[in-house]
mmCIF file of C-alpha atoms in Angstrom:
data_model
loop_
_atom_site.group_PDB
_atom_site.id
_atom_site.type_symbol
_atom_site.label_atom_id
_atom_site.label_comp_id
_atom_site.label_asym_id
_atom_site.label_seq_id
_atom_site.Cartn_x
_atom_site.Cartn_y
_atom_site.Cartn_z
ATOM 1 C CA UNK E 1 -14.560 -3.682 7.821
ATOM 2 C CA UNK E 2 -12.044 -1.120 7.191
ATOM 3 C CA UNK E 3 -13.196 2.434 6.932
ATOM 4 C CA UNK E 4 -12.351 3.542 3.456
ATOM 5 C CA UNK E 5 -10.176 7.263 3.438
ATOM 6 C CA UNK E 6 -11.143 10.116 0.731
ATOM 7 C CA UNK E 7 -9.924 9.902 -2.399
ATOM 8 C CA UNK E 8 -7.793 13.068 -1.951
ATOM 9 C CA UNK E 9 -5.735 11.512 0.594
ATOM 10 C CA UNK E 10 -2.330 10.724 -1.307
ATOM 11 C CA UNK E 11 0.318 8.598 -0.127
ATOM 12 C CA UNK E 12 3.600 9.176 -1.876
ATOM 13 C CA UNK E 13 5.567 5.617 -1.697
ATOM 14 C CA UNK E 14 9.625 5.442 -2.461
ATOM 15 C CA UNK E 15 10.994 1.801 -1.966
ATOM 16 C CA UNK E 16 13.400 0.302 -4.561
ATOM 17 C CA UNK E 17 11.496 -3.027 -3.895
ATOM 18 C CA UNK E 18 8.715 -3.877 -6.051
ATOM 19 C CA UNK E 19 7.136 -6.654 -3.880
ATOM 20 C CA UNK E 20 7.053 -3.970 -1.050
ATOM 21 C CA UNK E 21 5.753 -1.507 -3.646
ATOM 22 C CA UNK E 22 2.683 -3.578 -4.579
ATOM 23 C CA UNK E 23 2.142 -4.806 -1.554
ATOM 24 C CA UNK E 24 1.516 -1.396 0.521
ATOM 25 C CA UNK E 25 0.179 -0.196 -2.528
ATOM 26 C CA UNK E 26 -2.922 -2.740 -2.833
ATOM 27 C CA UNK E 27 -3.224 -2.129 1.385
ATOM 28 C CA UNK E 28 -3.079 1.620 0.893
ATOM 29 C CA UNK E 29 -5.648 1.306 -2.216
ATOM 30 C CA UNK E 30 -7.905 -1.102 -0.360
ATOM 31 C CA UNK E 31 -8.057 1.730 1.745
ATOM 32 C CA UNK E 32 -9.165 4.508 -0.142
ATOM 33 C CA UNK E 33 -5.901 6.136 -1.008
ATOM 34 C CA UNK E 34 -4.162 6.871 -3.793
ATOM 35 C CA UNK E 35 -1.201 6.061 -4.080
ATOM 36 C CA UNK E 36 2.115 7.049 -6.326
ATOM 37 C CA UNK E 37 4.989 4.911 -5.863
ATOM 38 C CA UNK E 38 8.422 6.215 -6.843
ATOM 39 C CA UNK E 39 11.666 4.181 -6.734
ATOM 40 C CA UNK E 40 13.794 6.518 -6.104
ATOM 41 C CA UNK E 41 14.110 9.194 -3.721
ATOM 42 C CA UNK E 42 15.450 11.671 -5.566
ATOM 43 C CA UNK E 43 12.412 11.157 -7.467
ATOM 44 C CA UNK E 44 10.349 12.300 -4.340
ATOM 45 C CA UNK E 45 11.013 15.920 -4.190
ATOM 46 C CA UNK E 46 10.237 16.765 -7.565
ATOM 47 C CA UNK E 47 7.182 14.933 -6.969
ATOM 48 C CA UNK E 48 5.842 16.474 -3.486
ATOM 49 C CA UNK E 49 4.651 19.892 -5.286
ATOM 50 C CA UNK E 50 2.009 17.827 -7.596
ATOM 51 C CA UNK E 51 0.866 15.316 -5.548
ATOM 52 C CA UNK E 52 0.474 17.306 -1.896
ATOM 53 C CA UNK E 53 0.474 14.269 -0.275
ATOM 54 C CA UNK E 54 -1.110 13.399 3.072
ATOM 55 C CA UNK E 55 2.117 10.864 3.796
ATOM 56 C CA UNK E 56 5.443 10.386 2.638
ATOM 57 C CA UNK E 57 6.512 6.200 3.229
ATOM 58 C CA UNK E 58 10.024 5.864 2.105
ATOM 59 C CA UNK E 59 12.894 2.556 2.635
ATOM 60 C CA UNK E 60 15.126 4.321 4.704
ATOM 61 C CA UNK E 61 18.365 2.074 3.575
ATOM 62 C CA UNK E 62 18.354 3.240 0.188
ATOM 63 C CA UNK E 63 21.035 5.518 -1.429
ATOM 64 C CA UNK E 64 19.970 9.216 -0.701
ATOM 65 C CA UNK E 65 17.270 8.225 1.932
ATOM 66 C CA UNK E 66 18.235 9.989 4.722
ATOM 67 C CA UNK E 67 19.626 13.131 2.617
ATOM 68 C CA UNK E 68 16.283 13.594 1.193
ATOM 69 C CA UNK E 69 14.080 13.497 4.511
ATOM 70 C CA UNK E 70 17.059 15.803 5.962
ATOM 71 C CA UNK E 71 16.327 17.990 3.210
ATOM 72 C CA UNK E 72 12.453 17.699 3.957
ATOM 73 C CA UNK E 73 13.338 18.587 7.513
ATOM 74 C CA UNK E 74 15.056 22.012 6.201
ATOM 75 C CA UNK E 75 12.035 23.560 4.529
ATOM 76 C CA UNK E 76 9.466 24.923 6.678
ATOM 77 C CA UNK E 77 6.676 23.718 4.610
ATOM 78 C CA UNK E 78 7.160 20.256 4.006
ATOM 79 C CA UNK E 79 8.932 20.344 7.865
ATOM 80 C CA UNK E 80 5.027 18.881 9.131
ATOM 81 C CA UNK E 81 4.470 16.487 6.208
ATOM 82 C CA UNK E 82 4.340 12.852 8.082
ATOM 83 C CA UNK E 83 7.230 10.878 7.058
ATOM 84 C CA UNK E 84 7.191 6.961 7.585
ATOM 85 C CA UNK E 85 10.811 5.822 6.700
ATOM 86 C CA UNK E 86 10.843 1.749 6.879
ATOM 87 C CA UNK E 87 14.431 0.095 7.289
ATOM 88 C CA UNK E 88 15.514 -3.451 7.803
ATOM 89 C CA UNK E 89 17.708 -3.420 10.497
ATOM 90 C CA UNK E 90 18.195 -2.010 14.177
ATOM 91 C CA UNK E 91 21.427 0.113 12.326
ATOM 92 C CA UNK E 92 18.597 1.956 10.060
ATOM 93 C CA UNK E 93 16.294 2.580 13.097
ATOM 94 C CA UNK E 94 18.860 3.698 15.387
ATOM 95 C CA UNK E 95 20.486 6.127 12.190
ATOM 96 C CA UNK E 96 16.877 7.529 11.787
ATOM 97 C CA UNK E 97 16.228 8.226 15.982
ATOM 98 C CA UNK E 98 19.150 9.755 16.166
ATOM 99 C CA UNK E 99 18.838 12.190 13.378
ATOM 100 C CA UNK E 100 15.206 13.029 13.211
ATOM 101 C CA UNK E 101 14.536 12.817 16.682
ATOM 102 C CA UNK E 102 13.004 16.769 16.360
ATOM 103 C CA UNK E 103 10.566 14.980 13.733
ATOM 104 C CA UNK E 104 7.279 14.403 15.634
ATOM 105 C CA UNK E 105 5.539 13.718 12.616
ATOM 106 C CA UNK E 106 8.115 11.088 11.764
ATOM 107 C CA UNK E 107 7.878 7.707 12.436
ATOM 108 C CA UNK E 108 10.184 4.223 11.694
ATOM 109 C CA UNK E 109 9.010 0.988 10.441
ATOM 110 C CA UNK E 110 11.106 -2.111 10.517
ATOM 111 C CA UNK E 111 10.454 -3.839 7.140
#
């Protein structure tokens, strides 16, 4: 039995994939979260102000991926917000070690 998260916990999803979309969606949901999903991340940042989310999960190998989350790393108040960037390949992983390793809020996930 999984123990179910507030409602107010938001998870703020970016993947261009929609299988990967639904699928983390209806595990996040089953949860107790709410969660937005966005396909692109560019969409993300004009997104972050309204939602306040409690996680950011984002495909890594994606065009503007790794601008955005250095971009998130540059403001001081979105510098804490827990970032789970999710990548296909040992390229993606090593790319995201090497420039977030300051991050300790961020984490990889190989897809």
């Amino acid at each position: 039995m999984s123990s179910a998260a507030p409602a107010q916990h938001t998870v703020l999803l970016v993947d261009r994939d929609l299988r990967v979309l639904k699928q983390l969606r209806r595990i996040l949901a089953h949860d107790g979260y709410l969660v937005v999903p966005l396909a692109e991340p560019a969409d993300l940042l004009g997104q972050l102000a309204e939602w306040r989310p409690a996680l950011v999960v984002m495909e890594a190998d994606q065009p503007g991926a790794i601008e955005v989350a250095e971009q998130l790393s540059r403001e001081p108040e979105l510098a804490e917000l827990p970032l789970c960037l999710l990548g296909e390949g040992w390229m993606s992983e090593r790319l995201v070690e090497h420039a977030f390793s300051g991050q300790p809020a961020w984490r990889y996930v190989q897809k």
